[in-house]
Short mmCIF file of C-alpha atoms in Angstrom, two decimals:
data_model
loop_
_atom_site.label_atom_id
_atom_site.label_comp_id
_atom_site.label_asym_id
_atom_site.label_seq_id
_atom_site.Cartn_x
_atom_site.Cartn_y
_atom_site.Cartn_z
CA MET A 1 49.89 15.97 190.30
CA LYS A 2 47.84 18.83 191.72
CA PHE A 3 46.12 18.17 195.04
CA ALA A 4 42.73 18.98 193.48
CA GLU A 5 43.27 16.12 191.01
CA MET A 6 44.02 13.54 193.73
CA THR A 7 41.19 11.58 195.29
CA VAL A 8 40.24 12.70 198.78
CA ALA A 9 41.72 9.40 200.09
CA GLN A 10 45.04 10.04 198.29
CA PHE A 11 45.15 13.60 199.58
CA LEU A 12 44.57 12.42 203.16
CA GLU A 13 47.34 9.84 202.71
CA LYS A 14 49.72 12.57 201.49
CA LEU A 15 48.90 14.72 204.52
CA ALA A 16 49.57 11.76 206.83
CA SER A 17 52.88 10.83 205.18
CA PRO A 18 56.03 11.95 207.03
CA ASP A 19 57.06 14.18 204.08
CA PRO A 20 56.87 17.77 205.34
CA THR A 21 54.68 18.72 202.34
CA PRO A 22 51.75 18.82 202.05
CA GLY A 23 51.46 20.19 205.58
CA GLY A 24 49.35 22.62 207.55
CA GLY A 25 49.44 25.38 204.93
CA THR A 26 48.01 23.09 202.27
CA ALA A 27 45.41 21.67 204.68
CA ALA A 28 44.38 25.22 205.62
CA ALA A 29 43.84 26.17 201.97
CA VAL A 30 41.71 23.05 201.34
CA ALA A 31 39.70 23.67 204.53
CA GLY A 32 39.10 27.24 203.30
CA ALA A 33 37.89 25.85 199.96
CA MET A 34 35.53 23.47 201.82
CA GLY A 35 34.10 26.34 203.88
CA THR A 36 33.68 28.40 200.72
CA GLY A 37 31.96 25.45 199.02
CA LEU A 38 29.40 25.20 201.84
CA LEU A 39 28.68 28.94 201.59
CA ILE A 40 28.16 28.58 197.81
CA MET A 41 25.75 25.70 198.48
CA VAL A 42 23.68 27.93 200.77
CA THR A 43 23.59 30.76 198.20
CA GLY A 44 21.76 28.20 196.03
CA LEU A 45 19.21 27.44 198.76
CA ALA A 46 17.13 30.61 198.85
CA LYS A 47 14.18 30.89 201.23
CA SER A 48 12.17 30.64 197.96
CA ASN A 49 8.89 32.50 198.36
CA THR A 50 9.90 34.53 201.35
CA ASN A 51 13.11 35.92 199.80
CA SER A 52 12.73 39.49 198.60
CA ASP A 53 14.27 40.52 195.29
CA ALA A 54 16.96 42.35 197.23
CA GLU A 55 17.80 39.17 199.18
CA LYS A 56 17.91 37.10 195.99
CA ALA A 57 20.25 39.65 194.39
CA ALA A 58 22.47 39.67 197.49
CA LEU A 59 22.74 35.85 197.44
CA ALA A 60 23.50 35.86 193.71
CA ALA A 61 26.22 38.49 194.20
CA ALA A 62 27.74 36.50 197.09
CA ARG A 63 27.67 33.36 194.95
CA GLN A 64 29.48 35.09 192.11
CA ALA A 65 32.14 36.49 194.44
CA LEU A 66 32.63 33.13 196.21
CA GLN A 67 32.93 30.89 193.16
CA PRO A 68 36.43 31.94 191.99
CA LEU A 69 37.77 31.48 195.54
CA ILE A 70 37.53 27.68 195.28
CA PRO A 71 40.01 27.28 192.39
CA ALA A 72 42.14 30.06 193.94
CA LEU A 73 42.36 28.17 197.26
CA ALA A 74 42.99 24.88 195.44
CA ASP A 75 45.93 26.55 193.66
CA LEU A 76 47.19 27.97 196.97
CA ALA A 77 47.16 24.43 198.41
CA ASP A 78 49.72 23.48 195.73
CA ALA A 79 51.60 26.78 195.97
CA ASP A 80 52.04 26.31 199.72
CA ALA A 81 53.74 22.94 199.30
CA ALA A 82 55.91 24.31 196.47
CA ALA A 83 56.94 27.35 198.54
CA PHE A 84 57.92 25.17 201.49
CA ASP A 85 59.91 22.81 199.24
CA GLN A 86 61.70 25.92 197.92
CA VAL A 87 62.73 26.89 201.47
CA MET A 88 64.06 23.37 202.13
CA SER A 89 66.05 23.45 198.86
CA ALA A 90 67.54 26.83 199.71
CA TYR A 91 68.71 25.56 203.12
CA ARG A 92 70.43 22.65 201.34
CA LEU A 93 72.53 24.93 199.08
CA PRO A 94 76.32 24.70 199.58
CA LYS A 95 77.90 26.92 202.20
CA ALA A 96 81.60 26.13 201.72
CA THR A 97 82.82 29.56 200.54
CA ASP A 98 81.77 33.12 201.39
CA ASP A 99 80.21 33.40 197.92
CA ASP A 100 78.26 30.19 198.60
CA LYS A 101 77.10 31.60 201.90
CA THR A 102 75.94 34.88 200.36
CA ALA A 103 74.09 33.09 197.56
CA ARG A 104 72.53 30.60 200.00
CA SER A 105 71.42 33.32 202.35
CA ALA A 106 69.82 35.29 199.50
CA ALA A 107 68.07 32.14 198.23
CA ILE A 108 66.78 31.37 201.74
CA GLN A 109 65.47 34.91 202.16
CA ALA A 110 63.73 34.85 198.75
CA ALA A 111 62.21 31.45 199.53
CA LEU A 112 61.03 32.58 202.98
CA GLN A 113 59.32 35.60 201.44
CA GLY A 114 57.56 33.22 199.02
CA ALA A 115 56.57 30.93 201.90
CA THR A 116 55.13 33.98 203.69
CA THR A 117 53.29 35.36 200.65
CA VAL A 118 51.44 32.12 199.86
CA PRO A 119 49.71 31.69 203.25
CA LEU A 120 49.07 35.45 203.27
CA GLN A 121 47.17 34.92 200.00
CA THR A 122 45.32 31.99 201.61
CA LEU A 123 44.39 34.29 204.50
CA ARG A 124 43.22 36.93 202.00
CA ALA A 125 41.04 34.35 200.21
CA CYS A 126 39.53 33.18 203.53
CA ALA A 127 38.80 36.79 204.49
CA ALA A 128 37.25 37.35 201.05
CA ALA A 129 34.97 34.32 201.59
CA MET A 130 34.14 35.39 205.15
CA ALA A 131 33.09 38.83 203.82
CA HIS A 132 30.00 37.12 202.35
CA VAL A 133 29.08 34.94 205.28
CA GLU A 134 26.75 37.49 206.88
CA THR A 135 24.72 37.82 203.65
CA VAL A 136 24.53 34.04 203.35
CA ALA A 137 23.53 33.70 207.01
CA ALA A 138 20.89 36.44 206.73
CA SER A 139 19.32 35.50 203.38
CA GLY A 140 20.04 31.79 202.95
CA ASN A 141 17.53 29.08 203.78
CA ARG A 142 17.13 28.62 207.54
CA SER A 143 17.34 24.82 207.10
CA ALA A 144 21.02 25.30 206.19
CA VAL A 145 21.89 27.14 209.39
CA SER A 146 24.25 24.37 210.56
CA ASP A 147 25.99 24.33 207.16
CA VAL A 148 26.73 28.05 207.49
CA GLY A 149 27.99 27.38 211.02
CA VAL A 150 30.36 24.67 209.76
CA ALA A 151 31.52 26.99 206.94
CA ILE A 152 32.37 29.71 209.48
CA GLY A 153 34.31 27.23 211.63
CA LEU A 154 36.27 25.89 208.65
CA LEU A 155 37.10 29.38 207.36
CA GLU A 156 38.24 30.45 210.84
CA ALA A 157 40.42 27.33 211.18
CA ALA A 158 41.80 27.91 207.67
CA ALA A 159 42.52 31.57 208.40
CA ALA A 160 44.22 30.73 211.72
CA GLY A 161 46.24 28.01 210.00
CA ALA A 162 47.32 30.41 207.27
CA GLU A 163 48.19 33.01 209.91
CA ALA A 164 50.39 30.48 211.75
CA ASN A 165 52.25 29.80 208.52
CA VAL A 166 52.72 33.49 207.78
CA ARG A 167 54.08 34.05 211.30
CA ILE A 168 56.51 31.13 211.30
CA ASN A 169 58.09 32.15 207.98
CA LEU A 170 57.95 35.88 208.63
CA ALA A 171 59.97 35.34 211.83
CA SER A 172 63.03 34.50 209.69
CA VAL A 173 62.59 37.16 207.00
CA ARG A 174 65.21 39.92 207.38
CA ASP A 175 63.71 42.59 205.11
CA PRO A 176 62.05 45.03 207.56
CA GLN A 177 59.78 46.58 204.91
CA PHE A 178 58.48 43.18 203.83
CA THR A 179 58.09 42.05 207.43
CA SER A 180 56.15 45.10 208.47
CA ALA A 181 53.87 45.12 205.40
CA ALA A 182 53.10 41.39 205.66
CA GLY A 183 52.64 41.57 209.45
CA ASP A 184 50.28 44.53 209.14
CA GLU A 185 48.19 42.89 206.45
CA MET A 186 48.04 39.63 208.40
CA GLY A 187 46.79 41.46 211.49
CA ARG A 188 44.15 43.38 209.52
CA LEU A 189 42.88 40.24 207.78
CA ILE A 190 42.65 38.21 210.98
CA SER A 191 40.71 40.99 212.77
CA GLU A 192 38.38 41.19 209.80
CA VAL A 193 37.83 37.40 209.76
CA THR A 194 37.13 37.39 213.51
CA ARG A 195 34.71 40.31 213.25
CA GLN A 196 32.79 38.86 210.27
CA ALA A 197 32.56 35.44 211.92
CA ALA A 198 31.10 36.95 215.09
CA THR A 199 28.56 39.06 213.16
CA ALA A 200 27.47 36.08 211.05
CA ARG A 201 27.19 33.81 214.10
CA SER A 202 24.87 36.33 215.75
CA ARG A 203 22.65 36.12 212.63
CA LEU A 204 22.49 32.34 212.95
CA ALA A 205 21.47 32.29 216.59
CA MET B 1 30.68 6.92 194.63
CA LYS B 2 32.23 7.38 198.05
CA PHE B 3 33.54 10.87 198.82
CA ALA B 4 37.02 9.43 199.48
CA GLU B 5 37.08 8.12 195.88
CA MET B 6 36.22 11.52 194.36
CA THR B 7 38.97 13.94 193.44
CA VAL B 8 39.35 16.86 195.83
CA ALA B 9 38.02 19.13 193.04
CA GLN B 10 34.92 16.93 192.57
CA PHE B 11 34.31 16.82 196.30
CA LEU B 12 34.52 20.62 196.53
CA GLU B 13 32.08 20.89 193.62
CA LYS B 14 29.64 18.54 195.40
CA LEU B 15 29.86 20.66 198.57
CA ALA B 16 29.16 23.80 196.53
CA SER B 17 26.19 22.30 194.66
CA PRO B 18 22.73 23.33 195.92
CA ASP B 19 21.91 19.70 196.82
CA PRO B 20 21.60 19.58 200.61
CA THR B 21 24.07 16.64 200.73
CA PRO B 22 26.98 16.62 201.12
CA GLY B 23 26.68 19.42 203.67
CA GLY B 24 28.28 20.56 206.89
CA GLY B 25 28.29 17.13 208.52
CA THR B 26 30.27 15.62 205.66
CA ALA B 27 32.64 18.60 205.52
CA ALA B 28 33.20 18.29 209.29
CA ALA B 29 34.13 14.60 208.96
CA VAL B 30 36.60 15.35 206.14
CA ALA B 31 38.11 18.26 208.09
CA GLY B 32 38.54 15.89 211.05
CA ALA B 33 40.31 13.41 208.77
CA MET B 34 42.61 16.21 207.52
CA GLY B 35 43.49 17.22 211.09
CA THR B 36 44.13 13.57 211.96
CA GLY B 37 46.33 13.22 208.86
CA LEU B 38 48.49 16.16 209.95
CA LEU B 39 48.90 14.63 213.42
CA ILE B 40 49.94 11.31 211.85
CA MET B 41 52.50 13.19 209.73
CA VAL B 42 54.04 14.70 212.85
CA THR B 43 54.21 11.30 214.61
CA GLY B 44 56.53 10.38 211.72
CA LEU B 45 58.74 13.44 212.29
CA ALA B 46 60.49 12.56 215.55
CA LYS B 47 63.01 14.97 217.04
CA SER B 48 65.45 12.22 215.93
CA ASN B 49 68.49 12.24 218.22
CA THR B 50 66.91 14.16 221.03
CA ASN B 51 63.83 11.91 221.35
CA SER B 52 64.04 9.56 224.32
CA ASP B 53 62.88 5.97 223.90
CA ALA B 54 59.79 6.85 225.91
CA GLU B 55 58.99 9.72 223.54
CA LYS B 56 59.51 7.49 220.50
CA ALA B 57 57.19 4.86 221.99
CA ALA B 58 54.58 7.53 222.79
CA LEU B 59 54.67 8.85 219.20
CA ALA B 60 54.42 5.30 217.79
CA ALA B 61 51.43 4.55 220.04
CA ALA B 62 49.73 7.82 219.00
CA ARG B 63 50.37 6.98 215.35
CA GLN B 64 48.80 3.54 215.72
CA ALA B 65 45.74 4.96 217.47
CA LEU B 66 45.33 7.77 214.91
CA GLN B 67 45.65 5.72 211.73
CA PRO B 68 42.24 3.94 211.82
CA LEU B 69 40.49 7.27 212.47
CA ILE B 70 41.11 8.43 208.88
CA PRO B 71 39.08 5.66 207.17
CA ALA B 72 36.54 5.91 210.00
CA LEU B 73 36.04 9.64 209.39
CA ALA B 74 35.96 9.09 205.61
CA ASP B 75 33.13 6.56 206.15
CA LEU B 76 31.33 9.01 208.45
CA ALA B 77 31.49 11.63 205.67
CA ASP B 78 29.41 9.25 203.52
CA ALA B 79 27.21 8.11 206.40
CA ASP B 80 26.33 11.72 207.23
CA ALA B 81 25.02 12.40 203.72
CA ALA B 82 23.12 9.08 203.73
CA ALA B 83 21.55 9.80 207.12
CA PHE B 84 20.41 13.25 206.00
CA ASP B 85 18.94 11.83 202.76
CA GLN B 86 17.05 9.34 204.94
CA VAL B 87 15.49 12.19 206.95
CA MET B 88 14.42 13.95 203.74
CA SER B 89 12.88 10.70 202.40
CA ALA B 90 10.98 10.13 205.63
CA TYR B 91 9.49 13.64 205.49
CA ARG B 92 8.32 12.89 201.92
CA LEU B 93 6.32 9.78 202.98
CA PRO B 94 2.52 9.96 202.43
CA LYS B 95 0.39 11.43 205.19
CA ALA B 96 -3.13 10.92 203.80
CA THR B 97 -4.48 8.47 206.40
CA ASP B 98 -3.89 8.08 210.13
CA ASP B 99 -1.91 4.91 209.41
CA ASP B 100 0.22 6.89 206.94
CA LYS B 101 0.80 9.55 209.55
CA THR B 102 1.83 7.04 212.21
CA ALA B 103 4.22 5.27 209.83
CA ARG B 104 5.65 8.57 208.57
CA SER B 105 6.19 9.89 212.07
CA ALA B 106 7.97 6.66 213.10
CA ALA B 107 10.16 6.80 209.98
CA ILE B 108 11.06 10.45 210.65
CA GLN B 109 11.96 9.66 214.26
CA ALA B 110 14.13 6.70 213.25
CA ALA B 111 15.85 8.79 210.56
CA LEU B 112 16.45 11.68 212.96
CA GLN B 113 18.07 9.32 215.47
CA GLY B 114 20.33 8.09 212.65
CA ALA B 115 21.15 11.67 211.65
CA THR B 116 22.05 12.36 215.29
CA THR B 117 24.13 9.22 215.77
CA VAL B 118 26.36 9.82 212.74
CA PRO B 119 27.66 13.29 213.74
CA LEU B 120 27.95 11.98 217.33
CA GLN B 121 30.31 9.32 215.95
CA THR B 122 32.19 12.04 214.05
CA LEU B 123 32.51 13.99 217.29
CA ARG B 124 33.75 10.81 219.03
CA ALA B 125 36.38 10.28 216.32
CA CYS B 126 37.53 13.93 216.57
CA ALA B 127 37.79 13.57 220.37
CA ALA B 128 39.73 10.31 219.88
CA ALA B 129 42.19 12.12 217.57
CA MET B 130 42.43 15.12 219.91
CA ALA B 131 43.33 12.74 222.78
CA HIS B 132 46.74 12.27 221.10
CA VAL B 133 47.47 15.86 220.20
CA GLU B 134 49.30 16.63 223.44
CA THR B 135 51.71 13.70 222.90
CA VAL B 136 52.28 14.81 219.31
CA ALA B 137 52.80 18.42 220.40
CA ALA B 138 55.19 17.43 223.19
CA SER B 139 57.27 14.79 221.39
CA GLY B 140 56.97 15.67 217.69
CA ASN B 141 59.58 17.65 215.79
CA ARG B 142 59.50 21.34 216.72
CA SER B 143 59.72 22.27 213.03
CA ALA B 144 56.16 20.92 212.68
CA VAL B 145 54.71 23.16 215.37
CA SER B 146 52.49 25.03 212.90
CA ASP B 147 51.23 21.73 211.45
CA VAL B 148 50.11 20.62 214.91
CA GLY B 149 48.46 24.02 215.36
CA VAL B 150 46.54 23.61 212.09
CA ALA B 151 45.56 20.06 213.11
CA ILE B 152 44.13 21.34 216.39
CA GLY B 153 42.15 24.07 214.59
CA LEU B 154 40.74 21.60 212.05
CA LEU B 155 39.78 19.07 214.72
CA GLU B 156 38.08 21.81 216.77
CA ALA B 157 36.17 23.05 213.70
CA ALA B 158 35.23 19.46 212.84
CA ALA B 159 34.08 18.75 216.40
CA ALA B 160 32.05 21.97 216.54
CA GLY B 161 30.53 21.18 213.14
CA ALA B 162 29.60 17.68 214.29
CA GLU B 163 28.15 19.13 217.50
CA ALA B 164 25.98 21.55 215.50
CA ASN B 165 24.63 18.63 213.49
CA VAL B 166 23.93 16.55 216.61
CA ARG B 167 22.06 19.50 218.16
CA ILE B 168 19.93 20.35 215.11
CA ASN B 169 18.71 16.76 214.71
CA LEU B 170 18.41 16.02 218.41
CA ALA B 171 16.04 19.00 218.76
CA SER B 172 13.38 17.04 216.82
CA VAL B 173 13.94 13.61 218.42
CA ARG B 174 11.04 12.72 220.75
CA ASP B 175 12.58 9.79 222.65
CA PRO B 176 13.66 11.36 225.97
CA GLN B 177 16.10 8.52 226.80
CA PHE B 178 17.85 8.87 223.44
CA THR B 179 17.87 12.66 223.69
CA SER B 180 19.36 12.69 227.14
CA ALA B 181 22.03 10.05 226.40
CA ALA B 182 23.09 11.70 223.14
CA GLY B 183 23.02 15.18 224.67
CA ASP B 184 25.13 14.06 227.63
CA GLU B 185 27.70 12.33 225.45
CA MET B 186 27.89 15.34 223.12
CA GLY B 187 28.54 17.65 226.07
CA ARG B 188 31.24 15.38 227.52
CA LEU B 189 33.01 15.01 224.16
CA ILE B 190 33.00 18.73 223.42
CA SER B 191 34.41 19.57 226.88
CA GLU B 192 37.09 16.96 226.34
CA VAL B 193 37.99 18.33 222.89
CA THR B 194 38.18 21.88 224.28
CA ARG B 195 40.35 20.80 227.22
CA GLN B 196 42.75 18.73 225.10
CA ALA B 197 43.08 21.51 222.53
CA ALA B 198 43.96 24.05 225.22
CA THR B 199 46.52 21.73 226.84
CA ALA B 200 48.15 20.94 223.50
CA ARG B 201 48.22 24.63 222.48
CA SER B 202 50.06 25.45 225.72
CA ARG B 203 52.68 22.84 224.72
CA LEU B 204 53.17 24.52 221.35
CA ALA B 205 53.66 28.02 222.70
#
């Protein structure tokens, strides 16, 4: 069953269970979806009469860009658990012969790259949502200022959580090209998230 | 329907809808429950052979203290939406006569105190969860280090979100005793959350 199809209570129970999945990567993706949901809510709460046509158009554009990020992050919540399970399975492969060892090592490396790529995608989705937070903060209804603040906090926590999961898996990846490309993108995305969050917070103050 | 009984997808849709509830206060409570869930998971992932009896007992005690916080935060998610709806209803009361105005003003003040108390309770629950994060970080399985990191980030975001909701409602409360007591408690809890998070993060490094 997909996490999105579970009740919130069931999902919380799954997180709390001692099974390693769902873990932090899944929780980060869901937190990102929650932050995105709050931003979408505020795009629907225009300042009514005082919003200019340009502001209304900006909120509508933000809304349209944000909407697909919710199902994307929900899918990443599942993909994160699947990628981690893949890593665990690879580590359990036989290592009796040299051929076993080679095959196991290749499977582990492939699985680790998968377990790096998924949280990197989560980080990308959080950065994509955060790219609209300034517009939402500037043109959304002032009564929703605390909702935008919570959205920023959740997206930052989600992005940091995704980053932690990229880092921990990337540390064991042995392909230098993959490592450097993923590390570079991670760094760029995190800087971008931090910058956007600070700009949007200054709009809320 | 309680939020905990909705599917994750339905809950995300509710957050994204332009209705003002559920909003940031509800999202903060659910994020706090997710962070707490991750901590509970790690209390179930002892370092096995290397855990001393004292460490095992500490993890078991943390687990027992953390478990009731999940249903408590799930209830606060609902209570937050209800308290906000109450404020909206009070503002919609008639204000034709002086008697109307007096009654309306009293209803608004009572509702605002409720809408302050609920996120204050959310903040208390997040601080209560965060009080165990150092134990979990120190004695939990090292393989779950990123899960503890995500839990800390979610609890911080939840606490900050709850704080924002306390502040925004407290600003309109006119009872100086209530304002000062709630403001003081909010400040103490946030300092405590910040301190515990920093200590636990140093254990993870």
